[in-house]
PDB file as gemmi writes it, atoms N, CA and C in Angstrom:
CRYST1    1.000    1.000    1.000  90.00  90.00  90.00 P 1                      
ATOM      1  N   MET A   1     -35.705   2.576 -69.248  1.00  0.00           N  
ATOM      2  CA  MET A   1     -35.353   0.845 -68.745  1.00  0.00           C  
ATOM      3  C   MET A   1     -36.508   0.780 -67.808  1.00  0.00           C  
ATOM      4  N   GLN A   2     -37.418  -0.308 -68.175  1.00  0.00           N  
ATOM      5  CA  GLN A   2     -38.375  -0.389 -66.952  1.00  0.00           C  
ATOM      6  C   GLN A   2     -38.028  -1.593 -65.675  1.00  0.00           C  
ATOM      7  N   ALA A   3     -38.046  -1.116 -64.569  1.00  0.00           N  
ATOM      8  CA  ALA A   3     -37.510  -2.184 -63.543  1.00  0.00           C  
ATOM      9  C   ALA A   3     -38.753  -2.682 -62.854  1.00  0.00           C  
ATOM     10  N   TYR A   4     -38.937  -4.141 -62.307  1.00  0.00           N  
ATOM     11  CA  TYR A   4     -40.164  -4.248 -61.819  1.00  0.00           C  
ATOM     12  C   TYR A   4     -39.112  -4.907 -60.046  1.00  0.00           C  
ATOM     13  N   VAL A   5     -40.075  -4.222 -59.234  1.00  0.00           N  
ATOM     14  CA  VAL A   5     -39.597  -4.118 -58.005  1.00  0.00           C  
ATOM     15  C   VAL A   5     -40.122  -5.133 -57.027  1.00  0.00           C  
ATOM     16  N   TYR A   6     -39.062  -5.860 -56.332  1.00  0.00           N  
ATOM     17  CA  TYR A   6     -40.058  -7.220 -55.506  1.00  0.00           C  
ATOM     18  C   TYR A   6     -39.300  -6.909 -53.910  1.00  0.00           C  
ATOM     19  N   LYS A   7     -39.994  -6.972 -53.155  1.00  0.00           N  
ATOM     20  CA  LYS A   7     -39.794  -7.209 -51.641  1.00  0.00           C  
ATOM     21  C   LYS A   7     -39.940  -8.491 -51.335  1.00  0.00           C  
ATOM     22  N   SER A   8     -38.699  -8.994 -50.679  1.00  0.00           N  
ATOM     23  CA  SER A   8     -38.456 -10.267 -49.972  1.00  0.00           C  
ATOM     24  C   SER A   8     -39.361 -10.271 -48.478  1.00  0.00           C  
ATOM     25  N   GLN A   9     -39.853 -11.459 -48.482  1.00  0.00           N  
ATOM     26  CA  GLN A   9     -40.877 -11.638 -47.868  1.00  0.00           C  
ATOM     27  C   GLN A   9     -40.116 -12.056 -46.272  1.00  0.00           C  
ATOM     28  N   ARG A  10     -38.987 -12.613 -46.446  1.00  0.00           N  
ATOM     29  CA  ARG A  10     -37.978 -12.959 -45.439  1.00  0.00           C  
ATOM     30  C   ARG A  10     -37.279 -12.339 -44.590  1.00  0.00           C  
ATOM     31  N   LYS A  11     -36.745 -11.319 -45.792  1.00  0.00           N  
ATOM     32  CA  LYS A  11     -35.579 -10.295 -45.287  1.00  0.00           C  
ATOM     33  C   LYS A  11     -35.980  -9.016 -44.795  1.00  0.00           C  
ATOM     34  N   GLN A  12     -36.422  -8.438 -43.938  1.00  0.00           N  
ATOM     35  CA  GLN A  12     -36.955  -6.996 -44.232  1.00  0.00           C  
ATOM     36  C   GLN A  12     -36.309  -6.089 -44.804  1.00  0.00           C  
ATOM     37  N   ASP A  13     -36.626  -5.020 -45.459  1.00  0.00           N  
ATOM     38  CA  ASP A  13     -36.316  -3.915 -46.309  1.00  0.00           C  
ATOM     39  C   ASP A  13     -35.322  -4.507 -47.196  1.00  0.00           C  
ATOM     40  N   THR A  14     -35.322  -5.769 -47.443  1.00  0.00           N  
ATOM     41  CA  THR A  14     -34.659  -6.034 -49.014  1.00  0.00           C  
ATOM     42  C   THR A  14     -35.463  -6.457 -49.690  1.00  0.00           C  
ATOM     43  N   TYR A  15     -34.931  -5.545 -51.233  1.00  0.00           N  
ATOM     44  CA  TYR A  15     -35.784  -5.267 -52.454  1.00  0.00           C  
ATOM     45  C   TYR A  15     -34.831  -6.048 -53.719  1.00  0.00           C  
ATOM     46  N   VAL A  16     -35.769  -6.764 -54.671  1.00  0.00           N  
ATOM     47  CA  VAL A  16     -34.740  -7.165 -55.867  1.00  0.00           C  
ATOM     48  C   VAL A  16     -35.623  -6.250 -56.852  1.00  0.00           C  
ATOM     49  N   TYR A  17     -34.719  -5.651 -57.638  1.00  0.00           N  
ATOM     50  CA  TYR A  17     -35.403  -5.000 -58.818  1.00  0.00           C  
ATOM     51  C   TYR A  17     -34.921  -5.980 -60.027  1.00  0.00           C  
ATOM     52  N   LEU A  18     -35.692  -6.259 -61.054  1.00  0.00           N  
ATOM     53  CA  LEU A  18     -35.546  -6.974 -62.121  1.00  0.00           C  
ATOM     54  C   LEU A  18     -35.707  -7.029 -63.447  1.00  0.00           C  
ATOM     55  N   ALA A  19     -35.669  -6.781 -64.538  1.00  0.00           N  
ATOM     56  CA  ALA A  19     -35.552  -6.343 -65.625  1.00  0.00           C  
ATOM     57  C   ALA A  19     -36.648  -6.653 -66.532  1.00  0.00           C  
ATOM     58  N   ALA A  20     -36.986  -7.730 -65.791  1.00  0.00           N  
ATOM     59  CA  ALA A  20     -38.628  -8.471 -66.814  1.00  0.00           C  
ATOM     60  C   ALA A  20     -39.251  -8.658 -65.782  1.00  0.00           C  
ATOM     61  N   ARG A  21     -40.642  -8.712 -65.368  1.00  0.00           N  
ATOM     62  CA  ARG A  21     -41.539  -8.942 -64.838  1.00  0.00           C  
ATOM     63  C   ARG A  21     -41.637 -10.515 -64.272  1.00  0.00           C  
ATOM     64  N   ASP A  22     -41.460 -10.823 -62.954  1.00  0.00           N  
ATOM     65  CA  ASP A  22     -41.365 -12.166 -62.647  1.00  0.00           C  
ATOM     66  C   ASP A  22     -40.244 -13.111 -63.475  1.00  0.00           C  
ATOM     67  N   ALA A  23     -39.155 -12.341 -63.539  1.00  0.00           N  
ATOM     68  CA  ALA A  23     -37.995 -12.931 -64.437  1.00  0.00           C  
ATOM     69  C   ALA A  23     -36.867 -13.477 -63.102  1.00  0.00           C  
ATOM     70  N   PHE A  24     -37.363 -14.676 -62.241  1.00  0.00           N  
ATOM     71  CA  PHE A  24     -36.949 -14.624 -61.182  1.00  0.00           C  
ATOM     72  C   PHE A  24     -35.531 -15.851 -61.683  1.00  0.00           C  
ATOM     73  N   ASP A  25     -35.769 -16.228 -62.715  1.00  0.00           N  
ATOM     74  CA  ASP A  25     -34.585 -17.305 -63.457  1.00  0.00           C  
ATOM     75  C   ASP A  25     -33.173 -16.325 -63.425  1.00  0.00           C  
ATOM     76  N   ALA A  26     -33.271 -14.665 -63.109  1.00  0.00           N  
ATOM     77  CA  ALA A  26     -32.071 -14.159 -63.307  1.00  0.00           C  
ATOM     78  C   ALA A  26     -31.105 -14.227 -62.008  1.00  0.00           C  
ATOM     79  N   LEU A  27     -31.967 -14.795 -61.041  1.00  0.00           N  
ATOM     80  CA  LEU A  27     -31.205 -14.667 -59.693  1.00  0.00           C  
ATOM     81  C   LEU A  27     -30.871 -15.914 -59.292  1.00  0.00           C  
ATOM     82  N   PRO A  28     -29.418 -15.668 -59.138  1.00  0.00           N  
ATOM     83  CA  PRO A  28     -28.739 -17.034 -58.729  1.00  0.00           C  
ATOM     84  C   PRO A  28     -29.588 -17.955 -57.296  1.00  0.00           C  
ATOM     85  N   ASP A  29     -29.555 -19.188 -57.726  1.00  0.00           N  
ATOM     86  CA  ASP A  29     -30.341 -19.827 -56.766  1.00  0.00           C  
ATOM     87  C   ASP A  29     -29.949 -19.688 -55.224  1.00  0.00           C  
ATOM     88  N   ALA A  30     -28.917 -19.375 -54.904  1.00  0.00           N  
ATOM     89  CA  ALA A  30     -28.893 -19.130 -53.236  1.00  0.00           C  
ATOM     90  C   ALA A  30     -29.421 -18.122 -52.983  1.00  0.00           C  
ATOM     91  N   LEU A  31     -29.395 -16.784 -53.745  1.00  0.00           N  
ATOM     92  CA  LEU A  31     -29.977 -16.009 -53.416  1.00  0.00           C  
ATOM     93  C   LEU A  31     -31.546 -15.861 -53.331  1.00  0.00           C  
ATOM     94  N   LYS A  32     -32.289 -16.632 -54.178  1.00  0.00           N  
ATOM     95  CA  LYS A  32     -33.752 -17.403 -54.073  1.00  0.00           C  
ATOM     96  C   LYS A  32     -34.039 -17.992 -52.728  1.00  0.00           C  
ATOM     97  N   ALA A  33     -32.763 -19.091 -52.674  1.00  0.00           N  
ATOM     98  CA  ALA A  33     -33.056 -19.518 -51.317  1.00  0.00           C  
ATOM     99  C   ALA A  33     -33.181 -18.718 -50.042  1.00  0.00           C  
ATOM    100  N   THR A  34     -32.838 -17.811 -49.873  1.00  0.00           N  
ATOM    101  CA  THR A  34     -32.290 -16.887 -48.945  1.00  0.00           C  
ATOM    102  C   THR A  34     -33.451 -15.749 -48.833  1.00  0.00           C  
ATOM    103  N   LEU A  35     -34.048 -15.423 -50.285  1.00  0.00           N  
ATOM    104  CA  LEU A  35     -34.754 -14.208 -49.797  1.00  0.00           C  
ATOM    105  C   LEU A  35     -36.333 -14.536 -50.204  1.00  0.00           C  
ATOM    106  N   ALA A  36     -36.371 -15.783 -51.104  1.00  0.00           N  
ATOM    107  CA  ALA A  36     -37.859 -16.198 -51.658  1.00  0.00           C  
ATOM    108  C   ALA A  36     -38.867 -16.254 -50.408  1.00  0.00           C  
ATOM    109  N   PRO A  37     -40.067 -16.245 -50.221  1.00  0.00           N  
ATOM    110  CA  PRO A  37     -41.092 -16.078 -51.308  1.00  0.00           C  
ATOM    111  C   PRO A  37     -40.784 -14.099 -51.347  1.00  0.00           C  
ATOM    112  N   PHE A  38     -41.253 -13.860 -52.869  1.00  0.00           N  
ATOM    113  CA  PHE A  38     -40.815 -12.497 -52.908  1.00  0.00           C  
ATOM    114  C   PHE A  38     -42.486 -11.530 -53.292  1.00  0.00           C  
ATOM    115  N   ALA A  39     -42.975 -10.813 -53.118  1.00  0.00           N  
ATOM    116  CA  ALA A  39     -44.230  -9.829 -53.189  1.00  0.00           C  
ATOM    117  C   ALA A  39     -43.855  -8.581 -54.016  1.00  0.00           C  
ATOM    118  N   PHE A  40     -44.683  -8.468 -55.228  1.00  0.00           N  
ATOM    119  CA  PHE A  40     -44.500  -7.619 -56.492  1.00  0.00           C  
ATOM    120  C   PHE A  40     -44.929  -5.933 -55.547  1.00  0.00           C  
ATOM    121  N   VAL A  41     -44.119  -5.231 -55.811  1.00  0.00           N  
ATOM    122  CA  VAL A  41     -44.492  -3.935 -55.262  1.00  0.00           C  
ATOM    123  C   VAL A  41     -44.220  -2.844 -56.201  1.00  0.00           C  
ATOM    124  N   LEU A  42     -43.544  -2.810 -56.934  1.00  0.00           N  
ATOM    125  CA  LEU A  42     -43.648  -1.865 -58.019  1.00  0.00           C  
ATOM    126  C   LEU A  42     -43.076  -1.912 -59.073  1.00  0.00           C  
ATOM    127  N   GLU A  43     -43.504  -1.294 -60.396  1.00  0.00           N  
ATOM    128  CA  GLU A  43     -42.999  -1.086 -61.606  1.00  0.00           C  
ATOM    129  C   GLU A  43     -42.700   0.302 -61.769  1.00  0.00           C  
ATOM    130  N   VAL A  44     -41.447   0.542 -62.358  1.00  0.00           N  
ATOM    131  CA  VAL A  44     -40.663   2.025 -62.205  1.00  0.00           C  
ATOM    132  C   VAL A  44     -40.047   2.206 -63.555  1.00  0.00           C  
ATOM    133  N   ALA A  45     -40.198   3.331 -64.016  1.00  0.00           N  
ATOM    134  CA  ALA A  45     -39.122   3.911 -65.126  1.00  0.00           C  
ATOM    135  C   ALA A  45     -38.067   4.271 -64.537  1.00  0.00           C  
ATOM    136  N   LEU A  46     -36.578   3.434 -64.871  1.00  0.00           N  
ATOM    137  CA  LEU A  46     -35.335   4.016 -64.499  1.00  0.00           C  
ATOM    138  C   LEU A  46     -34.767   4.849 -65.388  1.00  0.00           C  
ATOM    139  N   THR A  47     -35.318   5.940 -65.748  1.00  0.00           N  
ATOM    140  CA  THR A  47     -34.548   7.357 -66.354  1.00  0.00           C  
ATOM    141  C   THR A  47     -33.004   7.671 -65.742  1.00  0.00           C  
ATOM    142  N   PRO A  48     -32.448   8.096 -66.540  1.00  0.00           N  
ATOM    143  CA  PRO A  48     -31.079   8.490 -66.019  1.00  0.00           C  
ATOM    144  C   PRO A  48     -31.461   9.657 -64.682  1.00  0.00           C  
ATOM    145  N   ASP A  49     -32.375  10.405 -65.001  1.00  0.00           N  
ATOM    146  CA  ASP A  49     -32.735  11.799 -64.071  1.00  0.00           C  
ATOM    147  C   ASP A  49     -33.719  11.222 -62.935  1.00  0.00           C  
ATOM    148  N   ARG A  50     -34.200   9.513 -62.947  1.00  0.00           N  
ATOM    149  CA  ARG A  50     -34.872   9.458 -61.657  1.00  0.00           C  
ATOM    150  C   ARG A  50     -34.007   9.263 -60.435  1.00  0.00           C  
ATOM    151  N   ARG A  51     -34.623   9.689 -59.366  1.00  0.00           N  
ATOM    152  CA  ARG A  51     -34.040   9.408 -57.888  1.00  0.00           C  
ATOM    153  C   ARG A  51     -34.611   8.337 -57.439  1.00  0.00           C  
ATOM    154  N   LEU A  52     -33.788   7.648 -56.928  1.00  0.00           N  
ATOM    155  CA  LEU A  52     -34.103   6.562 -55.740  1.00  0.00           C  
ATOM    156  C   LEU A  52     -33.832   6.507 -54.391  1.00  0.00           C  
ATOM    157  N   ALA A  53     -34.408   6.437 -53.326  1.00  0.00           N  
ATOM    158  CA  ALA A  53     -34.258   6.564 -52.416  1.00  0.00           C  
ATOM    159  C   ALA A  53     -33.057   5.933 -51.554  1.00  0.00           C  
ATOM    160  N   LEU A  54     -33.167   4.709 -51.871  1.00  0.00           N  
ATOM    161  CA  LEU A  54     -31.874   4.065 -51.119  1.00  0.00           C  
ATOM    162  C   LEU A  54     -30.424   3.377 -52.087  1.00  0.00           C  
ATOM    163  N   ALA A  55     -31.142   3.928 -53.650  1.00  0.00           N  
ATOM    164  CA  ALA A  55     -30.024   3.540 -54.503  1.00  0.00           C  
ATOM    165  C   ALA A  55     -29.876   4.621 -55.306  1.00  0.00           C  
ATOM    166  N   ASP A  56     -28.388   4.172 -55.986  1.00  0.00           N  
ATOM    167  CA  ASP A  56     -28.069   4.764 -57.147  1.00  0.00           C  
ATOM    168  C   ASP A  56     -28.647   4.520 -58.579  1.00  0.00           C  
ATOM    169  N   VAL A  57     -29.282   5.208 -58.947  1.00  0.00           N  
ATOM    170  CA  VAL A  57     -30.110   4.757 -60.498  1.00  0.00           C  
ATOM    171  C   VAL A  57     -29.229   3.884 -61.341  1.00  0.00           C  
ATOM    172  N   ASP A  58     -27.791   4.874 -61.475  1.00  0.00           N  
ATOM    173  CA  ASP A  58     -26.911   4.301 -62.652  1.00  0.00           C  
ATOM    174  C   ASP A  58     -26.714   3.101 -62.235  1.00  0.00           C  
ATOM    175  N   GLN A  59     -26.248   2.772 -60.954  1.00  0.00           N  
ATOM    176  CA  GLN A  59     -25.953   1.368 -60.688  1.00  0.00           C  
ATOM    177  C   GLN A  59     -27.165   0.243 -60.961  1.00  0.00           C  
ATOM    178  N   VAL A  60     -28.259   0.751 -60.419  1.00  0.00           N  
ATOM    179  CA  VAL A  60     -29.508  -0.320 -60.486  1.00  0.00           C  
ATOM    180  C   VAL A  60     -29.293  -0.314 -62.056  1.00  0.00           C  
ATOM    181  N   ARG A  61     -29.288   0.442 -63.023  1.00  0.00           N  
ATOM    182  CA  ARG A  61     -29.350   0.348 -64.577  1.00  0.00           C  
ATOM    183  C   ARG A  61     -28.552  -0.618 -65.084  1.00  0.00           C  
ATOM    184  N   ALA A  62     -27.174  -0.316 -64.327  1.00  0.00           N  
ATOM    185  CA  ALA A  62     -26.095  -1.388 -64.946  1.00  0.00           C  
ATOM    186  C   ALA A  62     -26.154  -2.645 -64.365  1.00  0.00           C  
ATOM    187  N   ASN A  63     -26.964  -2.919 -63.189  1.00  0.00           N  
ATOM    188  CA  ASN A  63     -27.067  -4.563 -62.861  1.00  0.00           C  
ATOM    189  C   ASN A  63     -28.019  -4.938 -63.417  1.00  0.00           C  
ATOM    190  N   LEU A  64     -29.158  -4.235 -64.058  1.00  0.00           N  
ATOM    191  CA  LEU A  64     -30.292  -4.715 -64.702  1.00  0.00           C  
ATOM    192  C   LEU A  64     -29.670  -4.881 -66.213  1.00  0.00           C  
ATOM    193  N   ALA A  65     -28.880  -4.374 -66.528  1.00  0.00           N  
ATOM    194  CA  ALA A  65     -28.288  -4.707 -67.816  1.00  0.00           C  
ATOM    195  C   ALA A  65     -27.361  -5.712 -68.304  1.00  0.00           C  
ATOM    196  N   GLU A  66     -26.724  -5.797 -66.971  1.00  0.00           N  
ATOM    197  CA  GLU A  66     -25.485  -6.918 -67.037  1.00  0.00           C  
ATOM    198  C   GLU A  66     -25.862  -8.260 -66.290  1.00  0.00           C  
ATOM    199  N   ARG A  67     -26.585  -8.240 -65.339  1.00  0.00           N  
ATOM    200  CA  ARG A  67     -27.388  -9.391 -64.753  1.00  0.00           C  
ATOM    201  C   ARG A  67     -28.667  -9.695 -64.641  1.00  0.00           C  
ATOM    202  N   GLY A  68     -29.554  -8.711 -65.178  1.00  0.00           N  
ATOM    203  CA  GLY A  68     -31.293  -9.065 -65.161  1.00  0.00           C  
ATOM    204  C   GLY A  68     -31.674  -8.622 -63.918  1.00  0.00           C  
ATOM    205  N   PHE A  69     -30.748  -8.562 -62.743  1.00  0.00           N  
ATOM    206  CA  PHE A  69     -31.354  -8.088 -61.405  1.00  0.00           C  
ATOM    207  C   PHE A  69     -30.180  -7.104 -60.598  1.00  0.00           C  
ATOM    208  N   HIS A  70     -31.165  -6.332 -59.827  1.00  0.00           N  
ATOM    209  CA  HIS A  70     -30.295  -5.565 -58.825  1.00  0.00           C  
ATOM    210  C   HIS A  70     -30.719  -5.683 -57.302  1.00  0.00           C  
ATOM    211  N   LEU A  71     -29.802  -6.100 -56.170  1.00  0.00           N  
ATOM    212  CA  LEU A  71     -30.322  -6.346 -54.825  1.00  0.00           C  
ATOM    213  C   LEU A  71     -30.046  -5.283 -54.235  1.00  0.00           C  
ATOM    214  N   GLN A  72     -31.193  -4.711 -53.450  1.00  0.00           N  
ATOM    215  CA  GLN A  72     -31.174  -3.585 -52.532  1.00  0.00           C  
ATOM    216  C   GLN A  72     -30.994  -4.241 -50.938  1.00  0.00           C  
ATOM    217  N   MET A  73     -30.344  -4.242 -50.248  1.00  0.00           N  
ATOM    218  CA  MET A  73     -30.225  -4.448 -48.973  1.00  0.00           C  
ATOM    219  C   MET A  73     -30.353  -3.223 -48.094  1.00  0.00           C  
ATOM    220  N   PRO A  74     -31.098  -3.664 -46.852  1.00  0.00           N  
ATOM    221  CA  PRO A  74     -31.386  -2.275 -45.665  1.00  0.00           C  
ATOM    222  C   PRO A  74     -30.049  -1.880 -45.867  1.00  0.00           C  
ATOM    223  N   PRO A  75     -29.948  -0.277 -45.426  1.00  0.00           N  
ATOM    224  CA  PRO A  75     -28.937   0.387 -45.180  1.00  0.00           C  
ATOM    225  C   PRO A  75     -28.579  -0.250 -43.675  1.00  0.00           C  
ATOM    226  N   PRO A  76     -27.110   0.070 -43.446  1.00  0.00           N  
ATOM    227  CA  PRO A  76     -26.569  -0.549 -42.142  1.00  0.00           C  
ATOM    228  C   PRO A  76     -26.964   0.359 -41.043  1.00  0.00           C  
ATOM    229  N   PRO A  77     -27.148  -0.017 -39.800  1.00  0.00           N  
ATOM    230  CA  PRO A  77     -27.918   0.717 -38.928  1.00  0.00           C  
ATOM    231  C   PRO A  77     -26.682   1.704 -38.459  1.00  0.00           C  
ATOM    232  N   VAL A  78     -27.357   2.935 -37.717  1.00  0.00           N  
ATOM    233  CA  VAL A  78     -26.730   3.912 -37.368  1.00  0.00           C  
ATOM    234  C   VAL A  78     -26.239   3.978 -35.992  1.00  0.00           C  
ATOM    235  N   PRO A  79     -25.046   4.064 -35.560  1.00  0.00           N  
ATOM    236  CA  PRO A  79     -24.702   3.695 -34.206  1.00  0.00           C  
ATOM    237  C   PRO A  79     -25.233   5.052 -33.159  1.00  0.00           C  
ATOM    238  N   PRO A  80     -25.798   4.424 -32.123  1.00  0.00           N  
ATOM    239  CA  PRO A  80     -26.364   5.733 -31.453  1.00  0.00           C  
ATOM    240  C   PRO A  80     -25.455   7.076 -31.087  1.00  0.00           C  
ATOM    241  N   VAL A  81     -26.085   8.085 -31.120  1.00  0.00           N  
ATOM    242  CA  VAL A  81     -25.210   9.433 -30.777  1.00  0.00           C  
ATOM    243  C   VAL A  81     -25.559   9.477 -28.915  1.00  0.00           C  
ATOM    244  N   ARG A  82     -24.114   9.555 -28.308  1.00  0.00           N  
ATOM    245  CA  ARG A  82     -23.962   9.991 -27.500  1.00  0.00           C  
ATOM    246  C   ARG A  82     -24.034  11.747 -26.980  1.00  0.00           C  
ATOM    247  N   VAL A  83     -25.234  11.704 -26.448  1.00  0.00           N  
ATOM    248  CA  VAL A  83     -25.569  13.265 -25.886  1.00  0.00           C  
ATOM    249  C   VAL A  83     -24.614  13.063 -24.397  1.00  0.00           C  
ATOM    250  N   PRO A  84     -23.944  14.304 -24.275  1.00  0.00           N  
ATOM    251  CA  PRO A  84     -23.447  14.490 -23.170  1.00  0.00           C  
ATOM    252  C   PRO A  84     -24.288  14.750 -22.407  1.00  0.00           C  
ATOM    253  N   ARG A  85     -24.412  14.667 -21.031  1.00  0.00           N  
ATOM    254  CA  ARG A  85     -25.065  15.187 -19.899  1.00  0.00           C  
ATOM    255  C   ARG A  85     -24.270  16.182 -18.882  1.00  0.00           C  
ATOM    256  N   ARG A  86     -25.133  17.190 -18.245  1.00  0.00           N  
ATOM    257  CA  ARG A  86     -24.589  17.943 -17.385  1.00  0.00           C  
ATOM    258  C   ARG A  86     -23.779  17.255 -16.396  1.00  0.00           C  
ATOM    259  N   ASP A  87     -24.178  15.927 -15.753  1.00  0.00           N  
ATOM    260  CA  ASP A  87     -23.638  15.528 -14.474  1.00  0.00           C  
ATOM    261  C   ASP A  87     -22.284  14.449 -14.981  1.00  0.00           C  
ATOM    262  N   ASP A  88     -21.929  14.154 -16.283  1.00  0.00           N  
ATOM    263  CA  ASP A  88     -21.199  13.456 -16.923  1.00  0.00           C  
ATOM    264  C   ASP A  88     -19.596  14.048 -16.514  1.00  0.00           C  
ATOM    265  N   PRO A  89     -18.477  13.595 -16.122  1.00  0.00           N  
ATOM    266  CA  PRO A  89     -17.066  13.630 -15.817  1.00  0.00           C  
ATOM    267  C   PRO A  89     -16.884  14.615 -16.995  1.00  0.00           C  
ATOM    268  N   ARG A  90     -15.985  15.612 -17.044  1.00  0.00           N  
ATOM    269  CA  ARG A  90     -15.278  15.909 -18.071  1.00  0.00           C  
ATOM    270  C   ARG A  90     -13.915  15.309 -18.189  1.00  0.00           C  
TER     271      ARG A  90                                                      
END                                                                             
């Protein structure tokens, strides 16, 4: 299965995978209004053994087959780690 990946020009680290190139009609109007304009990033073959950095390939494939698109949002921020200092009270 081929996927066409576009980066939102409005929302940082937000990507849309489409089942067909430039098939933005698959996106709900509210989503297009929030994220557009888009910049083409990548064409990728989504095979079952393909690994994606921030998404589960099986979920992406299922969304593309069912809806024609998959939305990849940025990961939630990681809370800072508190490192104890020598002068901290115990």
